[in-house]
């Protein structure tokens, strides 16, 4: 029979790697909480219309990469390709804006895009992100960036680079878009097929090109800065001042144009030079127009999304050794003691030890070998004699010392060890 394997672009997280995931998740929860952000969990499936409206029908994400299907009741359903639209849908649906004029939210979970898989690019990938909904002030932008920066730094990525830009207000963006189109039109025949299409649908995305000839053309294109209003300029300047105040280094990148339609003002990306072509770890910005466009009240917001696989790729080379709890392996070769060792295991776990209990009824030698394989620090051994005498042997597997301890004193013995 044919063996069934994972679908292209999806991956299992195997036991060897799941600890790295848990560690990253812990860092995210901890720092989000330190910054006053609360977790929000939304469904993986949504009405496709949410993403058509929230991301934009002309974006690659929606037009080419979204998994969607017509369900039995004729609604078109999609696997979420990102989570901001879902969070905003939830914010509107549950009137979260009425509970508090500023909602600081964060999320974590899988997203789906039918992209061409490569290193750091999957079809099912995991994102975490934050959305601060309610403040239109630049200090909110700086706070969101600081939280992203803090999480990536604490995860252990040293080679971080923050790129910052502003695409101004909607007004500025519209004027700039027109100028850019006017500038690019004479070069149309020199543009790639994709860019020719973008010239009609999403011209700002052309600035994102990796095509060498197009990069040359863009070098002399109009720059967005010249279209900023006074307010745009002041907002952007303050974001930079606040980042300087908290000593987060950044470089300005006027070509940083996020692929999504709803961004206004600040946009940013954090990259790592350690992970190859797909170097964007985290991307975000202000999206003051989104909530209204999805049917909510006009509410400003800023956020980011980060790719967890890419973060793990970036730290796999310089992982620090986290202190883990000591492991006790309970070796039991006496059938009559199988009940009492369960109780011993329960008590030791409540003291904070990781306890592995033999359930294969193997020989003493095989159980000791297993204890070593699991990197156990101690073996608690119960044989016929120990069971009769209500004692155990405690063997320190690091130095080989072994002592006999009364079962009634066992918990105090382990309590007195510093763990
Ligand atoms: P985006 O929603 O496109 O701004 O993506 C935000 C972040 O998610 C990126 O910076 C990546 O780290 C990550 N990401 C996006 N698409 C993928 C993908 N196909 N595979 C892995 N990570 C991704």
Short mmCIF file of C-alpha atoms and ligand atoms in Angstrom, two decimals:
data_model
loop_
_atom_site.label_atom_id
_atom_site.label_comp_id
_atom_site.label_asym_id
_atom_site.label_seq_id
_atom_site.Cartn_x
_atom_site.Cartn_y
_atom_site.Cartn_z
CA UNK A 1 0.00 0.00 0.00
CA UNK A 2 1.15 3.54 -0.72
CA UNK A 3 2.51 5.31 2.30
CA UNK A 4 0.67 8.54 3.05
CA UNK A 5 2.98 11.50 3.58
CA UNK A 6 2.59 15.17 4.49
CA UNK A 7 1.20 17.47 1.81
CA UNK A 8 3.77 19.54 -0.11
CA UNK A 9 4.79 22.64 1.84
CA UNK A 10 3.60 21.31 5.20
CA UNK A 11 5.73 19.86 7.96
CA UNK A 12 5.46 17.78 11.10
CA UNK A 13 7.06 19.19 14.21
CA UNK A 14 8.82 16.14 15.60
CA UNK A 15 9.67 15.57 19.27
CA UNK A 16 13.27 16.68 18.67
CA UNK A 17 12.04 20.12 17.59
CA UNK A 18 8.92 20.66 19.63
CA UNK A 19 10.93 21.93 22.60
CA UNK A 20 12.24 24.78 20.42
CA UNK A 21 8.66 25.67 19.49
CA UNK A 22 7.54 25.61 23.10
CA UNK A 23 10.45 27.79 24.12
CA UNK A 24 9.59 30.37 21.46
CA UNK A 25 5.91 30.25 22.40
CA UNK A 26 6.83 30.88 26.02
CA UNK A 27 8.94 33.91 25.09
CA UNK A 28 6.05 35.29 23.05
CA UNK A 29 3.46 34.80 25.83
CA UNK A 30 5.79 36.26 28.43
CA UNK A 31 6.73 39.40 26.55
CA UNK A 32 3.23 40.06 25.22
CA UNK A 33 2.06 39.95 28.80
CA UNK A 34 4.90 42.23 29.97
CA UNK A 35 3.69 44.80 27.42
CA UNK A 36 0.03 44.41 28.49
CA UNK A 37 -1.21 42.47 25.44
CA UNK A 38 -3.96 39.83 25.75
CA UNK A 39 -4.21 36.74 23.60
CA UNK A 40 -6.99 36.36 21.04
CA UNK A 41 -7.73 33.07 19.24
CA UNK A 42 -9.82 33.07 16.10
CA UNK A 43 -10.93 30.19 13.83
CA UNK A 44 -8.65 28.89 11.12
CA UNK A 45 -11.51 29.02 8.60
CA UNK A 46 -13.38 32.20 7.78
CA UNK A 47 -15.64 33.43 5.01
CA UNK A 48 -13.36 34.10 2.06
CA UNK A 49 -14.93 37.55 1.66
CA UNK A 50 -13.18 38.65 4.85
CA UNK A 51 -9.81 38.28 3.18
CA UNK A 52 -10.97 39.60 -0.18
CA UNK A 53 -11.99 42.81 1.56
CA UNK A 54 -9.43 42.88 4.35
CA UNK A 55 -6.31 42.07 2.34
CA UNK A 56 -7.40 43.05 -1.14
CA UNK A 57 -8.53 41.00 -4.11
CA UNK A 58 -5.56 42.11 -6.17
CA UNK A 59 -2.90 40.99 -3.77
CA UNK A 60 -1.01 37.77 -4.51
CA UNK A 61 -2.08 36.40 -1.16
CA UNK A 62 -5.74 36.49 -2.09
CA UNK A 63 -5.69 36.12 -5.87
CA UNK A 64 -3.11 33.36 -6.14
CA UNK A 65 -2.30 31.84 -2.79
CA UNK A 66 -5.47 31.53 -0.77
CA UNK A 67 -6.98 28.11 -0.18
CA UNK A 68 -10.72 28.50 -0.60
CA UNK A 69 -13.69 26.38 -1.56
CA UNK A 70 -17.44 26.58 -1.90
CA UNK A 71 -18.94 24.81 1.08
CA UNK A 72 -22.11 22.72 1.04
CA UNK A 73 -24.27 25.72 1.92
CA UNK A 74 -22.72 27.68 -0.97
CA UNK A 75 -20.67 30.04 1.21
CA UNK A 76 -17.09 30.40 0.09
CA UNK A 77 -14.77 29.48 2.89
CA UNK A 78 -11.03 30.06 3.14
CA UNK A 79 -8.17 28.86 5.26
CA UNK A 80 -6.80 32.05 6.76
CA UNK A 81 -3.72 33.30 4.90
CA UNK A 82 -2.89 35.68 7.78
CA UNK A 83 -4.57 36.69 10.98
CA UNK A 84 -5.00 40.47 11.06
CA UNK A 85 -8.27 40.37 9.11
CA UNK A 86 -9.61 37.69 11.48
CA UNK A 87 -8.62 39.67 14.57
CA UNK A 88 -10.31 42.77 13.18
CA UNK A 89 -13.41 40.74 12.28
CA UNK A 90 -13.53 39.50 15.86
CA UNK A 91 -12.89 43.00 17.26
CA UNK A 92 -15.89 44.30 15.31
CA UNK A 93 -18.14 41.29 15.91
CA UNK A 94 -17.69 41.38 19.69
CA UNK A 95 -17.62 45.19 19.97
CA UNK A 96 -14.26 45.00 21.74
CA UNK A 97 -13.84 48.71 21.12
CA UNK A 98 -16.72 49.37 23.56
CA UNK A 99 -14.97 47.47 26.35
CA UNK A 100 -11.87 49.56 26.16
CA UNK A 101 -10.84 52.39 23.87
CA UNK A 102 -7.48 50.70 23.35
CA UNK A 103 -7.26 46.95 22.77
CA UNK A 104 -3.81 45.42 22.90
CA UNK A 105 -4.13 41.94 21.36
CA UNK A 106 -1.74 39.20 20.32
CA UNK A 107 -2.18 35.89 18.55
CA UNK A 108 -0.34 32.77 17.49
CA UNK A 109 -1.24 29.94 15.13
CA UNK A 110 -1.08 28.44 11.65
CA UNK A 111 -1.76 30.34 8.41
CA UNK A 112 -1.97 28.93 4.89
CA UNK A 113 -0.75 30.17 1.54
CA UNK A 114 -0.36 28.16 -1.62
CA UNK A 115 3.15 29.41 -2.37
CA UNK A 116 6.05 27.66 -4.01
CA UNK A 117 7.72 25.96 -1.05
CA UNK A 118 11.36 26.67 -0.32
CA UNK A 119 13.54 27.16 2.73
CA UNK A 120 11.60 29.45 5.07
CA UNK A 121 8.48 29.34 2.89
CA UNK A 122 5.76 26.77 3.54
CA UNK A 123 2.14 26.34 2.60
CA UNK A 124 1.19 25.86 6.22
CA UNK A 125 3.29 28.13 8.40
CA UNK A 126 2.86 29.64 11.82
CA UNK A 127 2.61 33.27 12.72
CA UNK A 128 2.43 35.24 15.87
CA UNK A 129 1.54 38.86 15.86
CA UNK A 130 0.10 41.77 17.75
CA UNK A 131 -2.57 44.33 16.97
CA UNK A 132 -2.97 47.51 19.02
CA UNK A 133 -6.38 48.86 18.10
CA UNK A 134 -7.49 52.33 19.17
CA UNK A 135 -4.52 54.70 19.20
CA UNK A 136 -3.38 56.73 16.22
CA UNK A 137 -0.31 58.09 17.97
CA UNK A 138 3.29 57.35 17.01
CA UNK A 139 4.18 56.06 20.49
CA UNK A 140 1.84 53.16 19.78
CA UNK A 141 3.83 52.31 16.63
CA UNK A 142 7.05 52.42 18.64
CA UNK A 143 5.58 50.17 21.34
CA UNK A 144 4.52 47.53 18.81
CA UNK A 145 7.94 47.57 17.17
CA UNK A 146 9.63 47.37 20.58
CA UNK A 147 7.61 44.29 21.49
CA UNK A 148 8.54 42.53 18.24
CA UNK A 149 12.18 43.48 18.67
CA UNK A 150 12.21 42.27 22.27
CA UNK A 151 10.74 38.86 21.38
CA UNK A 152 13.19 38.27 18.53
CA UNK A 153 16.14 39.39 20.66
CA UNK A 154 15.15 37.21 23.59
CA UNK A 155 14.66 34.26 21.24
CA UNK A 156 18.39 34.59 20.57
CA UNK A 157 18.61 36.11 17.09
CA UNK A 158 21.60 38.40 17.15
CA UNK A 159 21.75 39.53 13.55
CA UNK A 160 18.56 41.62 13.57
CA UNK A 161 17.91 44.56 11.35
CA UNK A 162 14.88 46.85 11.58
CA UNK A 163 13.85 48.55 8.35
CA UNK A 164 11.47 51.43 8.69
CA UNK A 165 9.38 53.41 6.26
CA UNK A 166 6.20 55.40 6.01
CA UNK A 167 3.71 55.26 3.21
CA UNK A 168 1.90 58.32 4.58
CA UNK A 169 -1.82 58.92 4.76
CA UNK A 170 -4.27 57.58 2.22
CA UNK A 171 -4.21 60.93 0.47
CA UNK A 172 -0.43 60.92 0.14
CA UNK A 173 -0.45 57.34 -1.02
CA UNK A 174 -3.02 57.98 -3.73
CA UNK A 175 -1.07 60.95 -5.10
CA UNK A 176 2.13 58.97 -5.00
CA UNK A 177 0.52 55.99 -6.70
CA UNK A 178 -0.59 58.20 -9.60
CA UNK A 179 2.87 59.73 -9.96
CA UNK A 180 4.50 56.32 -9.85
CA UNK A 181 2.19 54.98 -12.54
CA UNK A 182 2.91 58.03 -14.73
CA UNK A 183 6.62 57.48 -14.23
CA UNK A 184 6.52 53.75 -14.97
CA UNK A 185 4.17 53.82 -17.98
CA UNK A 186 6.88 54.70 -20.53
CA UNK A 187 8.89 51.70 -19.27
CA UNK A 188 5.95 49.33 -19.48
CA UNK A 189 7.40 47.13 -22.22
CA UNK A 190 10.58 46.67 -20.14
CA UNK A 191 8.66 45.47 -17.10
CA UNK A 192 8.03 41.81 -16.34
CA UNK A 193 4.57 40.37 -16.96
CA UNK A 194 3.89 40.41 -13.22
CA UNK A 195 4.88 44.06 -12.89
CA UNK A 196 2.83 45.03 -15.93
CA UNK A 197 -0.17 43.54 -14.18
CA UNK A 198 0.76 45.31 -10.97
CA UNK A 199 0.96 48.60 -12.79
CA UNK A 200 -2.80 48.29 -13.11
CA UNK A 201 -3.68 46.50 -9.86
CA UNK A 202 -1.15 47.30 -7.21
CA UNK A 203 1.60 49.60 -8.55
CA UNK A 204 3.32 50.15 -5.19
CA UNK A 205 4.21 46.47 -5.14
CA UNK A 206 6.51 47.00 -8.13
CA UNK A 207 8.89 48.76 -5.73
CA UNK A 208 9.30 45.37 -4.03
CA UNK A 209 10.73 43.78 -7.18
CA UNK A 210 13.76 41.50 -7.14
CA UNK A 211 14.21 41.88 -10.92
CA UNK A 212 17.52 43.64 -11.69
CA UNK A 213 16.31 45.67 -14.68
CA UNK A 214 13.31 46.87 -12.75
CA UNK A 215 15.47 47.82 -9.78
CA UNK A 216 17.47 50.03 -12.16
CA UNK A 217 14.34 51.72 -13.45
CA UNK A 218 13.02 52.29 -9.94
CA UNK A 219 16.24 54.01 -8.88
CA UNK A 220 15.05 57.19 -10.54
CA UNK A 221 11.35 56.84 -9.71
CA UNK A 222 9.55 59.45 -7.58
CA UNK A 223 9.93 58.86 -3.85
CA UNK A 224 7.06 58.79 -1.43
CA UNK A 225 8.70 61.20 0.98
CA UNK A 226 8.01 64.05 -1.42
CA UNK A 227 4.28 63.41 -1.06
CA UNK A 228 4.04 63.35 2.75
CA UNK A 229 1.67 65.83 4.35
CA UNK A 230 2.85 67.81 7.37
CA UNK A 231 1.13 65.31 9.67
CA UNK A 232 2.67 62.33 7.85
CA UNK A 233 6.11 63.84 8.28
CA UNK A 234 5.58 64.61 11.95
CA UNK A 235 4.19 61.14 12.73
CA UNK A 236 7.13 59.43 11.06
CA UNK A 237 9.65 61.68 12.80
CA UNK A 238 8.16 60.93 16.22
CA UNK A 239 8.24 57.16 15.63
CA UNK A 240 11.95 57.52 14.87
CA UNK A 241 12.53 59.68 17.95
CA UNK A 242 10.85 57.13 20.22
CA UNK A 243 12.82 54.24 18.72
CA UNK A 244 16.00 56.22 19.32
CA UNK A 245 14.90 56.80 22.91
CA UNK A 246 14.63 53.05 23.54
CA UNK A 247 17.82 52.39 21.60
CA UNK A 248 16.37 50.22 18.86
CA UNK A 249 18.57 50.74 15.79
CA UNK A 250 16.85 51.05 12.42
CA UNK A 251 17.53 52.00 8.84
CA UNK A 252 15.15 53.90 6.59
CA UNK A 253 14.04 52.02 3.51
CA UNK A 254 11.78 54.08 1.24
CA UNK A 255 11.16 51.05 -0.96
CA UNK A 256 9.65 49.06 1.88
CA UNK A 257 6.12 48.61 0.65
CA UNK A 258 4.07 46.03 2.39
CA UNK A 259 2.11 43.81 0.03
CA UNK A 260 -1.20 44.47 1.72
CA UNK A 261 -3.65 47.19 0.76
CA UNK A 262 -4.69 48.53 4.11
CA UNK A 263 -1.47 50.03 5.42
CA UNK A 264 -1.11 53.73 6.21
CA UNK A 265 1.81 55.67 7.73
CA UNK A 266 4.48 53.55 9.42
CA UNK A 267 5.59 50.28 7.84
CA UNK A 268 8.41 48.14 9.12
CA UNK A 269 10.15 44.85 8.69
CA UNK A 270 12.67 43.02 10.83
CA UNK A 271 15.06 40.82 8.90
CA UNK A 272 17.89 38.49 9.80
CA UNK A 273 20.96 38.12 7.65
CA UNK A 274 21.33 34.54 8.83
CA UNK A 275 18.56 32.71 7.00
CA UNK A 276 19.00 33.14 3.26
CA UNK A 277 16.65 34.58 0.66
CA UNK A 278 13.47 34.53 2.76
CA UNK A 279 14.98 36.91 5.29
CA UNK A 280 11.86 38.70 6.56
CA UNK A 281 11.12 37.53 10.07
CA UNK A 282 8.49 40.06 10.97
CA UNK A 283 6.52 42.65 9.06
CA UNK A 284 3.92 45.16 10.05
CA UNK A 285 2.67 48.67 10.12
CA UNK A 286 -0.22 50.98 10.73
CA UNK A 287 -3.53 50.15 9.10
CA UNK A 288 -5.89 52.93 10.06
CA UNK A 289 -8.26 52.16 7.20
CA UNK A 290 -8.93 48.48 7.78
CA UNK A 291 -11.49 48.44 10.57
CA UNK A 292 -13.81 50.84 8.79
CA UNK A 293 -13.41 48.98 5.51
CA UNK A 294 -14.53 45.78 7.26
CA UNK A 295 -17.68 47.44 8.57
CA UNK A 296 -16.49 48.70 11.97
CA UNK A 297 -16.18 52.20 13.36
CA UNK A 298 -13.30 54.25 12.02
CA UNK A 299 -10.56 53.07 14.41
CA UNK A 300 -6.81 53.42 14.03
CA UNK A 301 -4.60 50.39 14.53
CA UNK A 302 -1.04 49.18 14.24
CA UNK A 303 0.41 45.68 14.37
CA UNK A 304 2.81 43.12 13.00
CA UNK A 305 2.96 39.46 12.03
CA UNK A 306 6.03 37.28 12.34
CA UNK A 307 6.84 33.88 10.88
CA UNK A 308 7.67 31.34 13.56
CA UNK A 309 9.41 28.81 11.28
CA UNK A 310 11.74 31.54 10.05
CA UNK A 311 12.51 32.63 13.60
CA UNK A 312 13.35 29.05 14.52
CA UNK A 313 15.56 28.78 11.44
CA UNK A 314 17.42 31.90 12.55
CA UNK A 315 18.02 30.58 16.05
CA UNK A 316 18.85 26.98 15.22
CA UNK A 317 22.46 27.98 14.83
CA UNK A 318 22.93 29.80 18.12
CA UNK A 319 20.60 28.16 20.58
CA UNK A 320 21.35 28.83 24.21
CA UNK A 321 21.17 26.04 26.73
CA UNK A 322 18.07 26.64 28.74
CA UNK A 323 18.02 25.18 32.21
CA UNK A 324 15.62 22.27 32.20
CA UNK A 325 14.14 20.51 35.16
CA UNK A 326 16.02 17.45 36.43
CA UNK A 327 14.74 14.11 35.23
CA UNK A 328 14.15 11.10 37.45
CA UNK A 329 13.75 7.68 35.86
CA UNK A 330 11.92 5.17 38.02
CA UNK A 331 13.35 1.73 37.40
CA UNK A 332 11.00 -0.95 38.65
CA UNK A 333 11.75 -4.64 38.30
CA UNK A 334 9.27 -5.86 40.89
CA UNK A 335 5.76 -6.47 39.59
CA UNK A 336 4.24 -6.08 43.08
CA UNK A 337 5.71 -2.58 43.33
CA UNK A 338 4.12 -1.24 40.11
CA UNK A 339 1.34 0.43 42.12
CA UNK A 340 3.54 2.03 44.75
CA UNK A 341 5.96 3.43 42.16
CA UNK A 342 3.01 5.22 40.52
CA UNK A 343 2.50 6.99 43.83
CA UNK A 344 6.20 7.80 44.11
CA UNK A 345 6.13 9.27 40.59
CA UNK A 346 3.12 11.44 41.45
CA UNK A 347 4.82 12.78 44.58
CA UNK A 348 8.11 13.54 42.81
CA UNK A 349 6.30 15.33 39.97
CA UNK A 350 4.55 17.54 42.49
CA UNK A 351 8.01 18.57 43.71
CA UNK A 352 8.80 19.81 40.21
CA UNK A 353 10.86 16.91 38.85
CA UNK A 354 10.26 15.44 35.41
CA UNK A 355 9.54 11.79 36.17
CA UNK A 356 9.65 8.94 33.68
CA UNK A 357 8.16 5.68 34.82
CA UNK A 358 9.05 2.38 33.19
CA UNK A 359 5.96 0.90 31.52
CA UNK A 360 7.61 -1.73 29.33
CA UNK A 361 8.56 -4.12 32.17
CA UNK A 362 12.06 -4.48 30.73
CA UNK A 363 15.07 -5.97 32.46
CA UNK A 364 17.00 -3.93 35.01
CA UNK A 365 19.83 -3.47 32.52
CA UNK A 366 17.51 -2.31 29.75
CA UNK A 367 15.74 0.13 32.07
CA UNK A 368 19.06 1.65 33.21
CA UNK A 369 20.10 1.99 29.57
CA UNK A 370 16.81 3.76 28.87
CA UNK A 371 17.37 6.11 31.83
CA UNK A 372 20.71 7.12 30.33
CA UNK A 373 19.21 7.52 26.87
CA UNK A 374 16.65 9.95 28.31
CA UNK A 375 19.44 11.99 29.94
CA UNK A 376 17.94 11.29 33.36
CA UNK A 377 19.79 12.82 36.31
CA UNK A 378 18.64 10.20 38.80
CA UNK A 379 17.40 6.63 38.74
CA UNK A 380 15.08 5.59 41.54
CA UNK A 381 15.34 1.81 41.60
CA UNK A 382 12.81 -0.57 43.12
CA UNK A 383 13.51 -4.32 43.11
CA UNK A 384 12.18 -7.17 45.21
CA UNK A 385 14.37 -6.38 48.22
CA UNK A 386 13.57 -2.66 48.15
CA UNK A 387 9.87 -3.43 47.84
CA UNK A 388 10.03 -5.76 50.88
CA UNK A 389 12.03 -3.29 52.94
CA UNK A 390 10.03 -0.24 51.79
CA UNK A 391 13.19 1.42 50.52
CA UNK A 392 14.49 2.55 47.12
CA UNK A 393 17.95 2.88 45.62
CA UNK A 394 18.64 6.40 44.43
CA UNK A 395 21.41 6.49 41.86
CA UNK A 396 22.87 9.82 40.79
CA UNK A 397 23.51 9.19 37.10
CA UNK A 398 25.87 12.13 36.80
CA UNK A 399 28.44 10.94 39.37
CA UNK A 400 27.41 7.28 39.80
CA UNK A 401 26.80 7.55 43.58
CA UNK A 402 24.09 5.31 44.90
CA UNK A 403 22.35 5.24 48.28
CA UNK A 404 19.51 3.37 49.96
CA UNK A 405 16.67 5.58 51.12
CA UNK A 406 13.51 4.74 53.03
CA UNK A 407 10.45 5.32 50.87
CA UNK A 408 8.95 7.49 53.59
CA UNK A 409 12.00 9.80 53.43
CA UNK A 410 12.22 9.90 49.64
CA UNK A 411 10.29 13.13 49.08
CA UNK A 412 12.25 14.98 51.76
CA UNK A 413 15.45 13.68 50.16
CA UNK A 414 14.53 15.16 46.76
CA UNK A 415 13.04 18.28 48.33
CA UNK A 416 16.40 19.05 49.92
CA UNK A 417 18.23 18.92 46.57
CA UNK A 418 18.34 22.30 44.90
CA UNK A 419 16.52 22.12 41.59
P1 LIG B 1 3.02 38.83 5.83
O1 LIG B 1 1.68 38.49 6.42
O2 LIG B 1 3.17 38.44 4.40
O3 LIG B 1 3.44 40.22 6.15
O4 LIG B 1 4.06 37.88 6.60
C1 LIG B 1 4.48 38.10 7.91
C2 LIG B 1 5.57 37.13 8.23
O5 LIG B 1 5.07 35.80 8.13
C3 LIG B 1 6.75 37.17 7.27
O6 LIG B 1 7.68 38.12 7.69
C4 LIG B 1 7.30 35.77 7.38
O7 LIG B 1 8.17 35.66 8.48
C5 LIG B 1 6.07 34.94 7.63
N1 LIG B 1 5.60 34.27 6.40
C6 LIG B 1 4.79 34.76 5.43
N2 LIG B 1 4.55 33.84 4.49
C7 LIG B 1 5.21 32.73 4.86
C8 LIG B 1 5.35 31.41 4.30
N3 LIG B 1 4.74 31.04 3.17
N4 LIG B 1 6.12 30.52 4.96
C9 LIG B 1 6.74 30.86 6.11
N5 LIG B 1 6.64 32.07 6.68
C10 LIG B 1 5.89 33.00 6.08
#
